[in-house]
PDB file of C-alpha atoms in Angstrom:
ATOM      1  CA  MET A   1       0.000   0.000   0.000  1.00 56.00           C
ATOM      2  CA  THR A   2       1.353   3.416  -0.917  1.00 62.00           C
ATOM      3  CA  GLU A   3       1.470   6.207   1.603  1.00 70.00           C
ATOM      4  CA  LYS A   4      -1.142   8.940   1.169  1.00 83.00           C
ATOM      5  CA  THR A   5       0.340  12.156  -0.153  1.00 89.00           C
ATOM      6  CA  ARG A   6      -2.682  14.361   0.507  1.00 94.00           C
ATOM      7  CA  TYR A   7      -6.003  14.366   2.319  1.00 96.00           C
ATOM      8  CA  SER A   8      -9.128  13.463   0.344  1.00 96.00           C
ATOM      9  CA  ASP A   9     -11.604  16.146  -0.693  1.00 96.00           C
ATOM     10  CA  GLU A  10     -13.996  14.868   2.006  1.00 97.00           C
ATOM     11  CA  GLU A  11     -11.290  15.156   4.664  1.00 97.00           C
ATOM     12  CA  LEU A  12     -10.385  18.628   3.422  1.00 97.00           C
ATOM     13  CA  GLU A  13     -14.031  19.693   3.744  1.00 97.00           C
ATOM     14  CA  GLU A  14     -14.075  18.428   7.336  1.00 97.00           C
ATOM     15  CA  PHE A  15     -10.997  20.577   8.060  1.00 97.00           C
ATOM     16  CA  ARG A  16     -12.610  23.542   6.265  1.00 98.00           C
ATOM     17  CA  GLN A  17     -15.579  23.319   8.664  1.00 98.00           C
ATOM     18  CA  ILE A  18     -13.274  23.186  11.706  1.00 97.00           C
ATOM     19  CA  ILE A  19     -11.289  26.171  10.421  1.00 98.00           C
ATOM     20  CA  ASN A  20     -14.400  28.199   9.588  1.00 98.00           C
ATOM     21  CA  GLU A  21     -15.764  27.627  13.105  1.00 97.00           C
ATOM     22  CA  LYS A  22     -12.464  28.673  14.679  1.00 97.00           C
ATOM     23  CA  MET A  23     -12.290  31.674  12.332  1.00 97.00           C
ATOM     24  CA  GLU A  24     -15.770  32.820  13.358  1.00 97.00           C
ATOM     25  CA  LEU A  25     -14.853  32.645  17.050  1.00 96.00           C
ATOM     26  CA  ALA A  26     -11.476  34.294  16.501  1.00 96.00           C
ATOM     27  CA  LYS A  27     -13.014  37.174  14.536  1.00 97.00           C
ATOM     28  CA  ARG A  28     -15.698  37.650  17.179  1.00 96.00           C
ATOM     29  CA  ASP A  29     -13.053  37.767  19.927  1.00 94.00           C
ATOM     30  CA  TYR A  30     -10.895  40.139  17.882  1.00 95.00           C
ATOM     31  CA  ASP A  31     -13.833  42.474  17.176  1.00 94.00           C
ATOM     32  CA  GLN A  32     -14.717  42.453  20.872  1.00 93.00           C
ATOM     33  CA  MET A  33     -11.142  43.368  21.826  1.00 91.00           C
ATOM     34  CA  MET A  34     -11.067  46.172  19.285  1.00 92.00           C
ATOM     35  CA  ARG A  35     -14.358  47.560  20.633  1.00 91.00           C
ATOM     36  CA  VAL A  36     -12.908  47.560  24.144  1.00 87.00           C
ATOM     37  CA  LEU A  37      -9.702  49.216  22.912  1.00 87.00           C
ATOM     38  CA  MET A  38     -11.707  51.870  21.109  1.00 88.00           C
ATOM     39  CA  ASN A  39     -13.882  52.339  24.231  1.00 81.00           C
ATOM     40  CA  GLN A  40     -17.044  51.525  22.307  1.00 62.00           C
ATOM     41  CA  ASP A  41     -18.218  49.116  24.995  1.00 54.00           C
ATOM     42  CA  SER A  42     -17.310  51.451  27.776  1.00 54.00           C
ATOM     43  CA  ASN A  43     -19.617  52.460  30.569  1.00 55.00           C
ATOM     44  CA  ASP A  44     -16.681  54.449  31.815  1.00 53.00           C
ATOM     45  CA  VAL A  45     -16.967  57.064  34.503  1.00 51.00           C
ATOM     46  CA  ASP A  46     -13.513  58.554  33.837  1.00 49.00           C
ATOM     47  CA  ASP A  47     -14.641  62.147  34.044  1.00 49.00           C
ATOM     48  CA  THR A  48     -16.886  61.631  37.072  1.00 48.00           C
ATOM     49  CA  SER A  49     -14.395  59.920  39.378  1.00 50.00           C
ATOM     50  CA  PRO A  50     -11.112  61.857  39.412  1.00 51.00           C
ATOM     51  CA  THR A  51     -10.121  60.370  42.786  1.00 49.00           C
ATOM     52  CA  TYR A  52      -9.906  56.826  41.445  1.00 50.00           C
ATOM     53  CA  LYS A  53      -8.631  57.829  38.019  1.00 53.00           C
ATOM     54  CA  ALA A  54      -4.995  58.206  39.080  1.00 50.00           C
ATOM     55  CA  LEU A  55      -5.024  54.806  40.815  1.00 50.00           C
ATOM     56  CA  GLU A  56      -6.638  53.022  37.890  1.00 55.00           C
ATOM     57  CA  GLU A  57      -4.578  54.588  35.123  1.00 59.00           C
ATOM     58  CA  GLY A  58      -1.553  52.354  35.740  1.00 60.00           C
ATOM     59  CA  SER A  59      -3.519  49.120  35.614  1.00 64.00           C
ATOM     60  CA  ALA A  60      -5.661  50.396  32.736  1.00 66.00           C
ATOM     61  CA  THR A  61      -2.522  51.096  30.712  1.00 71.00           C
ATOM     62  CA  GLN A  62      -1.139  47.654  31.488  1.00 70.00           C
ATOM     63  CA  SER A  63      -4.358  45.848  30.625  1.00 83.00           C
ATOM     64  CA  LYS A  64      -4.699  47.905  27.431  1.00 84.00           C
ATOM     65  CA  GLU A  65      -1.170  46.848  26.405  1.00 87.00           C
ATOM     66  CA  GLU A  66      -2.010  43.219  27.163  1.00 89.00           C
ATOM     67  CA  LEU A  67      -5.207  43.545  25.146  1.00 90.00           C
ATOM     68  CA  ILE A  68      -3.269  45.037  22.227  1.00 91.00           C
ATOM     69  CA  GLN A  69      -0.799  42.109  22.352  1.00 93.00           C
ATOM     70  CA  PHE A  70      -3.648  39.610  22.544  1.00 93.00           C
ATOM     71  CA  ALA A  71      -5.436  41.323  19.638  1.00 94.00           C
ATOM     72  CA  ALA A  72      -2.223  41.133  17.584  1.00 95.00           C
ATOM     73  CA  ARG A  73      -1.904  37.401  18.348  1.00 95.00           C
ATOM     74  CA  GLN A  74      -5.559  36.915  17.458  1.00 96.00           C
ATOM     75  CA  GLN A  75      -5.025  38.721  14.157  1.00 96.00           C
ATOM     76  CA  LYS A  76      -2.005  36.498  13.422  1.00 97.00           C
ATOM     77  CA  PHE A  77      -4.148  33.429  14.247  1.00 97.00           C
ATOM     78  CA  ILE A  78      -6.861  34.631  11.830  1.00 97.00           C
ATOM     79  CA  GLN A  79      -4.211  35.111   9.112  1.00 97.00           C
ATOM     80  CA  GLY A  80      -2.965  31.572   9.785  1.00 97.00           C
ATOM     81  CA  LEU A  81      -6.506  30.218   9.437  1.00 98.00           C
ATOM     82  CA  LYS A  82      -6.994  32.137   6.157  1.00 98.00           C
ATOM     83  CA  ALA A  83      -3.736  30.671   4.853  1.00 98.00           C
ATOM     84  CA  ALA A  84      -4.956  27.192   5.882  1.00 98.00           C
ATOM     85  CA  LEU A  85      -8.176  27.724   3.896  1.00 98.00           C
ATOM     86  CA  GLN A  86      -6.038  28.705   0.910  1.00 98.00           C
ATOM     87  CA  ARG A  87      -4.050  25.462   1.293  1.00 97.00           C
ATOM     88  CA  ILE A  88      -7.347  23.541   1.369  1.00 98.00           C
ATOM     89  CA  ASP A  89      -8.349  25.241  -1.906  1.00 97.00           C
ATOM     90  CA  ASN A  90      -4.948  24.291  -3.361  1.00 96.00           C
ATOM     91  CA  LYS A  91      -5.292  20.752  -1.938  1.00 96.00           C
ATOM     92  CA  THR A  92      -1.950  21.147  -0.152  1.00 96.00           C
ATOM     93  CA  TYR A  93      -3.488  21.375   3.333  1.00 97.00           C
ATOM     94  CA  GLY A  94      -2.058  19.065   5.978  1.00 97.00           C
ATOM     95  CA  ILE A  95       1.224  18.449   4.210  1.00 97.00           C
ATOM     96  CA  ASP A  96       4.320  19.048   6.359  1.00 96.00           C
ATOM     97  CA  ARG A  97       6.317  21.813   4.670  1.00 95.00           C
ATOM     98  CA  ILE A  98       9.627  20.184   5.637  1.00 94.00           C
ATOM     99  CA  THR A  99       9.060  16.454   5.092  1.00 94.00           C
ATOM    100  CA  GLY A 100       6.230  16.575   2.556  1.00 95.00           C
ATOM    101  CA  LYS A 101       4.386  13.913   4.576  1.00 95.00           C
ATOM    102  CA  LEU A 102       0.883  14.241   5.953  1.00 96.00           C
ATOM    103  CA  ILE A 103       0.495  15.938   9.312  1.00 97.00           C
ATOM    104  CA  PRO A 104      -1.586  13.667  11.594  1.00 96.00           C
ATOM    105  CA  LYS A 105      -5.302  14.529  11.721  1.00 96.00           C
ATOM    106  CA  GLU A 106      -5.207  14.838  15.522  1.00 96.00           C
ATOM    107  CA  ARG A 107      -2.666  17.663  15.254  1.00 96.00           C
ATOM    108  CA  LEU A 108      -4.644  19.435  12.528  1.00 97.00           C
ATOM    109  CA  ARG A 109      -7.830  19.224  14.571  1.00 96.00           C
ATOM    110  CA  ALA A 110      -6.012  20.784  17.543  1.00 95.00           C
ATOM    111  CA  VAL A 111      -3.949  23.283  15.513  1.00 96.00           C
ATOM    112  CA  PRO A 112      -5.777  23.664  12.179  1.00 96.00           C
ATOM    113  CA  HIS A 113      -3.290  26.196  10.786  1.00 97.00           C
ATOM    114  CA  ALA A 114      -0.266  23.934  11.414  1.00 97.00           C
ATOM    115  CA  THR A 115       2.204  23.554   8.568  1.00 96.00           C
ATOM    116  CA  LEU A 116       4.551  21.224  10.448  1.00 96.00           C
ATOM    117  CA  SER A 117       4.175  17.914  12.230  1.00 95.00           C
ATOM    118  CA  VAL A 118       5.230  17.866  15.880  1.00 94.00           C
ATOM    119  CA  GLU A 119       8.470  16.115  14.876  1.00 93.00           C
ATOM    120  CA  SER A 120       9.341  18.743  12.263  1.00 94.00           C
ATOM    121  CA  LYS A 121       8.504  21.548  14.690  1.00 93.00           C
ATOM    122  CA  GLU A 122      10.846  20.035  17.304  1.00 93.00           C
ATOM    123  CA  LEU A 123      13.569  19.669  14.687  1.00 90.00           C
ATOM    124  CA  GLU A 124      13.109  23.297  13.619  1.00 88.00           C
ATOM    125  CA  LYS A 125      13.372  24.471  17.263  1.00 89.00           C
ATOM    126  CA  LYS A 126      16.655  22.568  17.717  1.00 90.00           C
ATOM    127  CA  ARG A 127      18.127  24.212  14.601  1.00 87.00           C
ATOM    128  CA  LYS A 128      17.458  27.731  15.910  1.00 81.00           C
TER     129      LYS A 128
END
């Protein structure tokens, strides 16, 4: 029996559904973060509570920076999911970019934008 070189169209559709679900959640989370960052969801009382303002500014700045970092990671995740959908369209999804072998389904279900198997990822880490 020859080794499979790509996932079947049915398998690719299953992955497309997983990715689309994750994309929907990721976009919703990202939009929520952006609304918070833009103060659109704010019931803020900044101008009515000057006493607490000075105390809260430090933690507000820190949490805003954390939110910005998280939003950037979320955006990168969305880009990774979009790239995965492109690979599905090209029928190259799930193929390890180093070995050319199929990435196990379990890994793709957990990390749908993966382009490396766990082994290849470990190898790449050791090289750096």
